[in-house]
PDB file of C-alpha atoms in Angstrom:
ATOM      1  CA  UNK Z   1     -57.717   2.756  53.770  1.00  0.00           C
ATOM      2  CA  UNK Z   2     -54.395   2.816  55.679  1.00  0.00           C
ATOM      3  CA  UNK Z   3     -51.196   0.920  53.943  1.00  0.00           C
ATOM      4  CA  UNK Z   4     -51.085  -1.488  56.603  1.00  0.00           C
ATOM      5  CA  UNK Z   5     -54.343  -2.466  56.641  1.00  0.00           C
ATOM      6  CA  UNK Z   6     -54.714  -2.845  52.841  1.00  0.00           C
ATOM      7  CA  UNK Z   7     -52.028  -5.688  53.735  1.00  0.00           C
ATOM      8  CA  UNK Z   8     -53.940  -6.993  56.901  1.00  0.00           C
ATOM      9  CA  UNK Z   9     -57.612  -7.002  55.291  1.00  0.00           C
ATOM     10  CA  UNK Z  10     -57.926 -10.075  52.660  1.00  0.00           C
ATOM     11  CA  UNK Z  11     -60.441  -8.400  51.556  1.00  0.00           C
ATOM     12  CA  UNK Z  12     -63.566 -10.724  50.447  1.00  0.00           C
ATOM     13  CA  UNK Z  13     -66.203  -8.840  49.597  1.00  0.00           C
ATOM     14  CA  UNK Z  14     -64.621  -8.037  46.246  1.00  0.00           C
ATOM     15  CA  UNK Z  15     -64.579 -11.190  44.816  1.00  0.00           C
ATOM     16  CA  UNK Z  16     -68.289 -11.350  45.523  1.00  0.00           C
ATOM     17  CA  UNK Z  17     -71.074 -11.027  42.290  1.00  0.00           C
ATOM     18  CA  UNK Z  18     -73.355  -9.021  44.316  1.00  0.00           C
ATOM     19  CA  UNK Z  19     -75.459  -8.083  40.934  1.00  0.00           C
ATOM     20  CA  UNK Z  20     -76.013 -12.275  40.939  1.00  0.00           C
ATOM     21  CA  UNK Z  21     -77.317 -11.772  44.353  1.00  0.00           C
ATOM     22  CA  UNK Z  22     -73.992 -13.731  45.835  1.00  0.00           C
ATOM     23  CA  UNK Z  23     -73.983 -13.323  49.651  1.00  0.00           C
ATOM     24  CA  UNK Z  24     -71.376 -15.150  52.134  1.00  0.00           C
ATOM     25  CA  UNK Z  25     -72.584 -18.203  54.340  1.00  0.00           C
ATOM     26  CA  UNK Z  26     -69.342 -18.450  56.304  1.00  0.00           C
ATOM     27  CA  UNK Z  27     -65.870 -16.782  55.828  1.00  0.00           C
ATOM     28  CA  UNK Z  28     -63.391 -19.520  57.403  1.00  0.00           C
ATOM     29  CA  UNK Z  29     -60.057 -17.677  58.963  1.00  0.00           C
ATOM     30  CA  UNK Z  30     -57.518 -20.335  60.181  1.00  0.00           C
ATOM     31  CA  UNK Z  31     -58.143 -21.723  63.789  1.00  0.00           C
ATOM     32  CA  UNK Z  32     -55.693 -19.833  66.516  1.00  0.00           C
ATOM     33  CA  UNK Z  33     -53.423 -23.118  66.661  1.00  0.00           C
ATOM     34  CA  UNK Z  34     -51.633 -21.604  63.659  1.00  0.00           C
ATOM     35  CA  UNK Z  35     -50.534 -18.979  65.457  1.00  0.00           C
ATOM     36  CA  UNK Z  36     -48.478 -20.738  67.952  1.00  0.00           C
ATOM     37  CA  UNK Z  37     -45.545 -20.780  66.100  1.00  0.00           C
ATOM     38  CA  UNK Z  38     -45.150 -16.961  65.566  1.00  0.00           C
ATOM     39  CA  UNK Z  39     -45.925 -16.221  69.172  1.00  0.00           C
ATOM     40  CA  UNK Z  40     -43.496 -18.651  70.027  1.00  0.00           C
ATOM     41  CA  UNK Z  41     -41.075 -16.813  67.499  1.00  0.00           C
ATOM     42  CA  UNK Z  42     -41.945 -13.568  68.957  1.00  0.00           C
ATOM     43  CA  UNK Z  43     -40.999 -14.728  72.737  1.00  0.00           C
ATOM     44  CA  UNK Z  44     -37.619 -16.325  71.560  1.00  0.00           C
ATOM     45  CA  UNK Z  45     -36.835 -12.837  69.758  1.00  0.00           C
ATOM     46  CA  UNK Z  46     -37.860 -11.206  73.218  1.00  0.00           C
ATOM     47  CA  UNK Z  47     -35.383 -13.471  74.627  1.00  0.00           C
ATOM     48  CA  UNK Z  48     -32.646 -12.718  72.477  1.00  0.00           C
ATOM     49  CA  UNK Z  49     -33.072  -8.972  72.834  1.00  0.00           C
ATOM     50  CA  UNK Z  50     -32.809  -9.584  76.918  1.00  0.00           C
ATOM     51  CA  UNK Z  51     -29.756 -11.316  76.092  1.00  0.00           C
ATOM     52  CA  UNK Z  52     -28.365  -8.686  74.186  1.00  0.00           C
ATOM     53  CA  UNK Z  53     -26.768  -6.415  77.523  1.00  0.00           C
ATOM     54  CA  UNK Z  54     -24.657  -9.490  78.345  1.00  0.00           C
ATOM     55  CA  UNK Z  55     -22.943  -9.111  75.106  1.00  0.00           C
ATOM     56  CA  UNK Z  56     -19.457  -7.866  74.612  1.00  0.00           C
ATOM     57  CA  UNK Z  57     -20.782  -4.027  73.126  1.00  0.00           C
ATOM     58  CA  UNK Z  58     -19.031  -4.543  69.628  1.00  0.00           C
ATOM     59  CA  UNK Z  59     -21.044  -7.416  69.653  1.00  0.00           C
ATOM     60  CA  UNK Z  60     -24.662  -6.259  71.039  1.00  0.00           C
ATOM     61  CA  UNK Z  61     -26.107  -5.663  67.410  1.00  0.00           C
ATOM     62  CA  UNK Z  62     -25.884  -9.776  66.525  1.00  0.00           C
ATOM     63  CA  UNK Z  63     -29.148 -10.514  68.995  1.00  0.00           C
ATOM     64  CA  UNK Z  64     -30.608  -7.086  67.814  1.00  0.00           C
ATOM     65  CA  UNK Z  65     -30.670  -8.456  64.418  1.00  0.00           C
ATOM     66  CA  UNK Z  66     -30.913 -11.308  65.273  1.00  0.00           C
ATOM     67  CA  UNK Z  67     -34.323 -10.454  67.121  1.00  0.00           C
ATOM     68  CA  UNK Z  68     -35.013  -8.480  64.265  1.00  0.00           C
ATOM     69  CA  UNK Z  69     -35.163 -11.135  61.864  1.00  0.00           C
ATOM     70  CA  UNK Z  70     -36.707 -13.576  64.065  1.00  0.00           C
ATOM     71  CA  UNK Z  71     -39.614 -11.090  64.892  1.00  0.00           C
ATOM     72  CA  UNK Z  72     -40.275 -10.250  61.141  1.00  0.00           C
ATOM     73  CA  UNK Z  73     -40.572 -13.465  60.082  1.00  0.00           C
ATOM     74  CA  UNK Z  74     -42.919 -14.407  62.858  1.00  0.00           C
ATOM     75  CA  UNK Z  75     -45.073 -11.434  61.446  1.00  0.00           C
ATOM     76  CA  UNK Z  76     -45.083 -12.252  57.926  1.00  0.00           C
ATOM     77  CA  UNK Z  77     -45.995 -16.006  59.227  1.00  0.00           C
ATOM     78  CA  UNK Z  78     -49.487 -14.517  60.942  1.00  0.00           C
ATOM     79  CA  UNK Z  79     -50.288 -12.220  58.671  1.00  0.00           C
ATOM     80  CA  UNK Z  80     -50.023 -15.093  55.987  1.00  0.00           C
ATOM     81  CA  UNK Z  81     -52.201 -17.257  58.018  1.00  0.00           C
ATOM     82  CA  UNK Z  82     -54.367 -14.361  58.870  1.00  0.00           C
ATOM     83  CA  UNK Z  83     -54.819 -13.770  55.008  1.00  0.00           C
ATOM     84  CA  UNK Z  84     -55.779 -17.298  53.881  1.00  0.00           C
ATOM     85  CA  UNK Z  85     -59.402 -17.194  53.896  1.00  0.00           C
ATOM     86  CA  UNK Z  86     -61.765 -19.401  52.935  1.00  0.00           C
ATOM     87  CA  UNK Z  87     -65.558 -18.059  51.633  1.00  0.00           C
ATOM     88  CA  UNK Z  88     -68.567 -20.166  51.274  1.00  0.00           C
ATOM     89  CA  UNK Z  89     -71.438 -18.394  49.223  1.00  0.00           C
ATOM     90  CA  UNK Z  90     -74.818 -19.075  48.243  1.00  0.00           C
ATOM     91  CA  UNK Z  91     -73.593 -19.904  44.334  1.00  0.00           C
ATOM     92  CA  UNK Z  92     -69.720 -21.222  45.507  1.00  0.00           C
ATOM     93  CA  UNK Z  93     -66.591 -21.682  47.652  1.00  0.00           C
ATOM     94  CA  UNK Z  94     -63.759 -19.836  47.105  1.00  0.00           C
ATOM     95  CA  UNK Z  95     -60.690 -19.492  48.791  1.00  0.00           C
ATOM     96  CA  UNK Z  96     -58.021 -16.151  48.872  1.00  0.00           C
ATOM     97  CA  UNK Z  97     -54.535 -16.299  49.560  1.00  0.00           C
ATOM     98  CA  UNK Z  98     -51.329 -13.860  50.091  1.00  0.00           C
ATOM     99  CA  UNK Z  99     -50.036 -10.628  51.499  1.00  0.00           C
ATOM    100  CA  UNK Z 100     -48.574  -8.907  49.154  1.00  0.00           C
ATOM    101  CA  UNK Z 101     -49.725 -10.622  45.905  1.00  0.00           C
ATOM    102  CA  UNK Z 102     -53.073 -12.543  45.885  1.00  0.00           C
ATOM    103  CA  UNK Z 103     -54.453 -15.583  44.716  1.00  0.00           C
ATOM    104  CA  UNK Z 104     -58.268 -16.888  44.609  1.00  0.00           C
ATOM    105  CA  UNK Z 105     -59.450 -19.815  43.898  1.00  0.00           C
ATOM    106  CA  UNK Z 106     -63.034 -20.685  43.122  1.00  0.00           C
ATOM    107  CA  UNK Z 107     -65.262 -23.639  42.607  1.00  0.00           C
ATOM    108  CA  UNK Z 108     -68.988 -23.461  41.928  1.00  0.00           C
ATOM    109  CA  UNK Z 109     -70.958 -25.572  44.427  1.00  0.00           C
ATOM    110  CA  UNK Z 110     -72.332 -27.963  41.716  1.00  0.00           C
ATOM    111  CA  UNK Z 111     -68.591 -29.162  41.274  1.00  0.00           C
ATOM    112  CA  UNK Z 112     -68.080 -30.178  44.666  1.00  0.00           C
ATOM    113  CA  UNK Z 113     -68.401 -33.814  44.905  1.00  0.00           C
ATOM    114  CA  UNK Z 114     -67.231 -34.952  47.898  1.00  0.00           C
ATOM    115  CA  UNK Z 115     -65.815 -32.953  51.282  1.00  0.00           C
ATOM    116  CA  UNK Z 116     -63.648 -35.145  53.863  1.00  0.00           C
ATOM    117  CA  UNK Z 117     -63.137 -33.793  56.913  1.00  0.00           C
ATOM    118  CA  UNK Z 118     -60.246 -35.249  58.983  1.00  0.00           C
ATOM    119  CA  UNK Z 119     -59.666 -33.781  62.565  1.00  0.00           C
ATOM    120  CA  UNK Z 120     -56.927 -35.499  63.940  1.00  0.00           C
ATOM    121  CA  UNK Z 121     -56.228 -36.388  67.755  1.00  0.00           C
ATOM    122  CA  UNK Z 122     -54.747 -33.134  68.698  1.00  0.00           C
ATOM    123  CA  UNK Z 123     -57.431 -31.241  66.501  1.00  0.00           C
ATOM    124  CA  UNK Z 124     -60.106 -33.366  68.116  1.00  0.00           C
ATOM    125  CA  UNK Z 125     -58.978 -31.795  71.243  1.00  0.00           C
ATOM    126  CA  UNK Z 126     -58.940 -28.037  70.289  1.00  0.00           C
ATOM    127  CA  UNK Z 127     -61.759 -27.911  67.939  1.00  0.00           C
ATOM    128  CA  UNK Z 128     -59.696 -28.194  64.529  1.00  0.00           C
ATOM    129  CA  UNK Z 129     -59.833 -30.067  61.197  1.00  0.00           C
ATOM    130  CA  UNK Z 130     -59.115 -30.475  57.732  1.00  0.00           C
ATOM    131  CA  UNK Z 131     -61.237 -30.109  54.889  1.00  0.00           C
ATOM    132  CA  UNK Z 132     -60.514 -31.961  51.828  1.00  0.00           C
ATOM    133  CA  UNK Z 133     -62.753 -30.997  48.528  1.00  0.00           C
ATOM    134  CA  UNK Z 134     -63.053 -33.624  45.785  1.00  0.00           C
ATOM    135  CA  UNK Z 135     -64.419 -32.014  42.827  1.00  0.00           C
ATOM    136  CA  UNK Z 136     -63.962 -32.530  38.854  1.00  0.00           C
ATOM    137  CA  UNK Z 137     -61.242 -30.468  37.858  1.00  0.00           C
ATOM    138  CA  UNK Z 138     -59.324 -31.330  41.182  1.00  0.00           C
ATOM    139  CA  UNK Z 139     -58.543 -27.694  41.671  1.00  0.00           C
ATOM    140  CA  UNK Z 140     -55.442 -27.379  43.827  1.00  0.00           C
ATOM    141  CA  UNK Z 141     -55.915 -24.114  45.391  1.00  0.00           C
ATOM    142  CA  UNK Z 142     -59.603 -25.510  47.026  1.00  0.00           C
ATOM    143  CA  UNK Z 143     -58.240 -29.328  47.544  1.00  0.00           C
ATOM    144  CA  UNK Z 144     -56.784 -28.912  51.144  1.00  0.00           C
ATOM    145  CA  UNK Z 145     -58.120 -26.316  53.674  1.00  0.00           C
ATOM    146  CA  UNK Z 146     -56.412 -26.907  57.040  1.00  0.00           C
ATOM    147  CA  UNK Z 147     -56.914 -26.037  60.324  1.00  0.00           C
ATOM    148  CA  UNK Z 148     -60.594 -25.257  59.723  1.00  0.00           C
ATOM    149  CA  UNK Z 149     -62.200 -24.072  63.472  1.00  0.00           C
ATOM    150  CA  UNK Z 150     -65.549 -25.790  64.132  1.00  0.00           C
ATOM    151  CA  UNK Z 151     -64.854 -28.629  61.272  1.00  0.00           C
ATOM    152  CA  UNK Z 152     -68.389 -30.135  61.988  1.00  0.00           C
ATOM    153  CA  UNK Z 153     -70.324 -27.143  61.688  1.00  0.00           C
ATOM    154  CA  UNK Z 154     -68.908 -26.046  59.006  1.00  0.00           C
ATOM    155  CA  UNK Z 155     -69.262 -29.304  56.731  1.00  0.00           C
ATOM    156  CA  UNK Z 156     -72.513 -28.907  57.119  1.00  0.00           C
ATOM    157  CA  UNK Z 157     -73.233 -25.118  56.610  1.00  0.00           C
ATOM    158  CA  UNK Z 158     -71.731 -26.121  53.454  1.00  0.00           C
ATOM    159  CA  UNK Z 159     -73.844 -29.075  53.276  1.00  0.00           C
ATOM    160  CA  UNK Z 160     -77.267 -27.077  54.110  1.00  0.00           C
ATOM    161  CA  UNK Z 161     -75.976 -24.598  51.078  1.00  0.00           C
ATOM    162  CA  UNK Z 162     -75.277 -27.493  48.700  1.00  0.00           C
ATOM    163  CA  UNK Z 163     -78.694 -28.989  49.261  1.00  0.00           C
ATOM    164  CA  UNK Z 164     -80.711 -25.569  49.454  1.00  0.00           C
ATOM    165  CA  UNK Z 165     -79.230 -24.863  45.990  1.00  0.00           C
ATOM    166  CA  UNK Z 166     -80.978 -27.711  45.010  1.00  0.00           C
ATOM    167  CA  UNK Z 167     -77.714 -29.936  43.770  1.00  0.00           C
ATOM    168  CA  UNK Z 168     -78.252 -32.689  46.094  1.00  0.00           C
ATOM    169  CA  UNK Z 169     -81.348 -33.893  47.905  1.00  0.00           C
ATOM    170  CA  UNK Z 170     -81.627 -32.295  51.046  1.00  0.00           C
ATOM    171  CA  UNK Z 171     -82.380 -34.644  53.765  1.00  0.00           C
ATOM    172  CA  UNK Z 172     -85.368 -34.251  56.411  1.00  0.00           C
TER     173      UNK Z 172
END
């Protein structure tokens, strides 16, 4: 496996307790809103390197670097969004985060208590939402998921899991 896509891959089957007989349900990515920003970062750093021959020459390396920066930070922005991943399993949720360090988070599906999903007027209109996990412990790393693609069909694919695990009565 390639350096840069060690760094691009979050990896998830990993976490996964395959000898338990854990397999995914659904492995939720962000939805493609969150990328709006770094594209839009990208084109302004496209615009200040076409800006950059109507420079005085000592001067031409300010929207280079400028560009530079601007372009880097867009990438670091989608690859952190394209890292955040959140797993639902047959035996739990869990969620992985970071590029260069990472951090999971796990709750057993017998802790989750209650799962709000908010999808707001502009999410209504692109197919987003917001999942919000009530559990126990309140873990912090599971609490918020945002910008969850296909929030209704994914509430209950975690719903269908929840009840075919036998924690809550499934309903006919």
């Amino acid at each position: 496996m390639g350096l840069l896509q060690r760094f691009a891959d979050p990896a998830i089957g990993k976490h996964l307790l395959r000898d338990e007989g854990e397999v995914i349900v659904d492995e939720v990515g962000h939805h493609w809103i969150v990328y709006t920003l770094p594209v839009i970062e990208v084109v302004g750093a496209v615009a200040l390197l076409c800006a950059t021959p109507f420079v005085a020459l000592g001067m031409a390396w300010v929207p280079m670097l400028l560009a530079l920066a601007v372009a880097l930070h867009a990438l670091w922005q989608a690859l952190s969004e394209h890292m955040d991943r959140f797993v639902v399993t047959n035996m739990r949720v869990f969620r992985v985060q970071g590029v260069l360090g990472q951090q999971v988070a796990t709750m057993p599906l017998s802790r989750i208590l209650d799962i709000t999903v908010t999808k707001p007027l502009q999410g209504r209109l692109l197919g987003y939402g917001h999942f919000v996990f009530e559990s126990a412990a309140q873990e912090q790393g599971l609490r918020d998921i945002r910008y969850v693609a296909r929030p209704d069909q994914r509430d209950l694919a975690i719903q269908r899991v929840v009840a075919r695990a036998g924690l809550r009565p499934s309903v006919n």
